[in-house]
């Protein structure tokens, strides 16, 4: 056991909570929860999602927001301002380099809402310093990073939740229940879609970086590029150096319901088609269609809704085709078709799945109980994997064969090469 | 504006028209013996007779098309029309999509009189001739069609008849700048005919310097076509493209970066012949030696890894 690990610290605090050691924790304004049971949280990456994390987590009585970090001083200042304003009314230390947070022994949990190219490294460093992580989707930028995250988590006994908050909702739990009840028969086909793709972003010139932004740190392990605002905040997702476009973003939300419901195994073939925008510097899919072949299951991803009833009204959705019926859903609605009827629920199907107390609460409970939450590391790794493989097929413009046991492409070394990428010096992906 | 276009056109012609059709850059599109390189839309449409390609039937759907698509090129041919003959040369055509591309008209003078928008040398119905050519039937005329990105220039018997800035032709807006080249079957009555011979093409999209210029084009579609042309060329384009990685023009830079990736991705295909893999990788390695920054070196090394992994 890592002596600095959270479990160690928490046990230590519990034992001595009535002693002088408890005093540093008395800064909390809430007395409903004993200070020793407070989870001390730091937020890394404070764009829109990071601020959301801050708001979500600060509303829990057993959470104390202790540190904020962003490479952009303006964003950091804005987050601090919001945190200290009435409502959240908290104070936190601020950093522009996340390594100060990693080094802090008094922090239990970090949330990470940086661009994707930082996800793995920050999580692994957090695990290794005894912290638990609530990390934004996608899990990582490369498949190999996800594997290393899993190893680091296991090695350190850490807790991880992927920030796919739709997962916690009633609709996804009920959809999974209905499908698992067998009323649709065996599911043989799933259609997933998300309308729209990456914008081109035009052709802005590179420019001098504002003094308030540490661009080198923003890039971190990603390939060097001169500063361009179109590559940075809000738009980074449209570059393969930092993310995988709209597809990578929304796969995590909608493939989630497929994995939650039927947890498919034996993926063996991935065939992507598509194109990148012509009207700008962005290089991720303007549209992408993918045919996935699993053992006993076909999965089709499209950029336009499939021709099934109700799908045209859903910007994002999943359509399950079983031997005895179909179910079409999005985040909040579902249409069930068995025979002639079109239903929004089948009340006779009993509730079999425990409901989430909310995605963040589910994570915090897991942190306290040392269990794994619903969107835990292994679930997230398995669920996001096909997205990475589809983007490799998209980039190489060819159909790929996958060995789901070895987790390697078959007969295509170049495709395997793209499962990882060497980090830009001085950063390295830790081996556990 | 017209003067300006004429000037550009003259420069283009100076560059491109110095050689004869037998210039090494030109290759025969019609071998004079059979229909190699061509696909008949209707089985009876054309026949090869003594080095000539002759229409054999009449009515719509009797056209003939190249097997391959062409975007930017110089096409030279000779044509002869019967009395009241009516034919044409299709450019950027996709026979399965109505209205794509255009037709450079070939017409024998007949009644009723056809206006300049529909006579020989016009982009039929889109752009009129400004210098009406001789349309005498029964004798051979030479024609040259230059598709140089947005500029289409038609000459008949050595004289420019039509200059079109495609970007200003509303009826061609949004259409692809590439497609098949075709010859229209006999469009007139039974017994009328058209004959073609000495059909040569210089494919500008197979010339590295020309392709590179396309990366700077202001039109998104044309830049994309330059990228496709570069990827089709493969190894020969690696060094010129790598040289653009230090380019400030964001469209040229990002286009070159993507084209390099696509060339490497194609070479990394397990089905790509070993000699092509080696050739592409050798060019990437040479580019690394000429690279001007660590970022360029790292990118090119990464691409080399993709090919050689």
Short mmCIF file of C-alpha atoms in Angstrom, two decimals, chain A residues 142 202-206 224-225 228 231 241 275-276 278-281 283 395-398 411-418 420-422 424, chain B residues 220-221 223-224 227 248-254 257-258 261-262 264-270 295 298-299 301-307 309:
data_model
loop_
_atom_site.label_atom_id
_atom_site.label_comp_id
_atom_site.label_asym_id
_atom_site.label_seq_id
_atom_site.Cartn_x
_atom_site.Cartn_y
_atom_site.Cartn_z
CA UNK A 142 -5.24 6.70 -26.75
CA UNK A 202 -11.82 28.46 -40.77
CA UNK A 203 -8.18 29.35 -41.31
CA UNK A 204 -7.04 31.64 -38.49
CA UNK A 205 -3.33 32.46 -38.32
CA UNK A 206 -1.21 31.28 -35.41
CA UNK A 224 4.02 21.01 -30.25
CA UNK A 225 2.06 23.59 -32.18
CA UNK A 228 -3.82 29.39 -32.14
CA UNK A 231 -6.91 24.99 -31.31
CA UNK A 241 -3.74 15.90 -31.38
CA UNK A 275 -14.54 12.90 -44.15
CA UNK A 276 -12.92 15.82 -42.39
CA UNK A 278 -12.76 21.23 -45.99
CA UNK A 279 -13.42 24.71 -44.67
CA UNK A 280 -10.90 24.94 -41.86
CA UNK A 281 -7.92 23.68 -39.91
CA UNK A 283 -8.98 17.49 -38.74
CA UNK A 395 -7.85 7.91 -40.21
CA UNK A 396 -6.30 4.95 -42.03
CA UNK A 397 -9.31 4.77 -44.37
CA UNK A 398 -9.56 0.99 -44.13
CA UNK A 411 -2.57 -8.09 -39.45
CA UNK A 412 -2.23 -4.31 -39.40
CA UNK A 413 0.83 -3.07 -37.47
CA UNK A 414 0.13 0.55 -38.43
CA UNK A 415 -3.30 0.37 -36.79
CA UNK A 416 -1.68 -0.98 -33.62
CA UNK A 417 0.87 1.84 -33.82
CA UNK A 418 -2.01 4.31 -33.50
CA UNK A 420 -0.64 4.95 -28.53
CA UNK A 421 1.64 7.89 -29.22
CA UNK A 422 4.87 8.93 -27.61
CA UNK A 424 6.21 15.19 -26.04
CA UNK B 220 -12.39 24.57 -50.34
CA UNK B 221 -13.33 22.00 -53.00
CA UNK B 223 -7.94 22.55 -52.17
CA UNK B 224 -9.46 19.18 -51.35
CA UNK B 227 -4.97 17.01 -51.51
CA UNK B 248 2.30 30.33 -42.42
CA UNK B 249 -0.79 30.04 -44.62
CA UNK B 250 -3.07 27.95 -42.38
CA UNK B 251 -4.95 26.35 -45.28
CA UNK B 252 -1.76 25.30 -47.03
CA UNK B 253 -0.12 24.14 -43.81
CA UNK B 254 -3.02 22.09 -42.50
CA UNK B 257 -0.06 18.05 -42.91
CA UNK B 258 -3.19 16.06 -43.67
CA UNK B 261 -0.67 11.71 -43.06
CA UNK B 262 -2.88 10.26 -45.79
CA UNK B 264 1.75 7.58 -44.94
CA UNK B 265 -1.55 5.89 -44.01
CA UNK B 266 -1.89 4.55 -47.55
CA UNK B 267 1.69 3.29 -47.52
CA UNK B 268 1.07 1.66 -44.13
CA UNK B 269 -1.70 -0.51 -45.57
CA UNK B 270 -0.71 -4.19 -45.26
CA UNK B 295 7.78 19.85 -34.24
CA UNK B 298 8.62 14.78 -34.56
CA UNK B 299 5.66 14.74 -36.92
CA UNK B 301 9.25 10.65 -37.46
CA UNK B 302 5.79 9.69 -36.26
CA UNK B 303 4.68 9.20 -39.88
CA UNK B 304 7.79 7.15 -40.63
CA UNK B 305 6.92 4.98 -37.64
CA UNK B 306 3.44 4.48 -39.04
CA UNK B 307 4.85 3.17 -42.33
CA UNK B 309 5.97 -0.34 -37.80
#
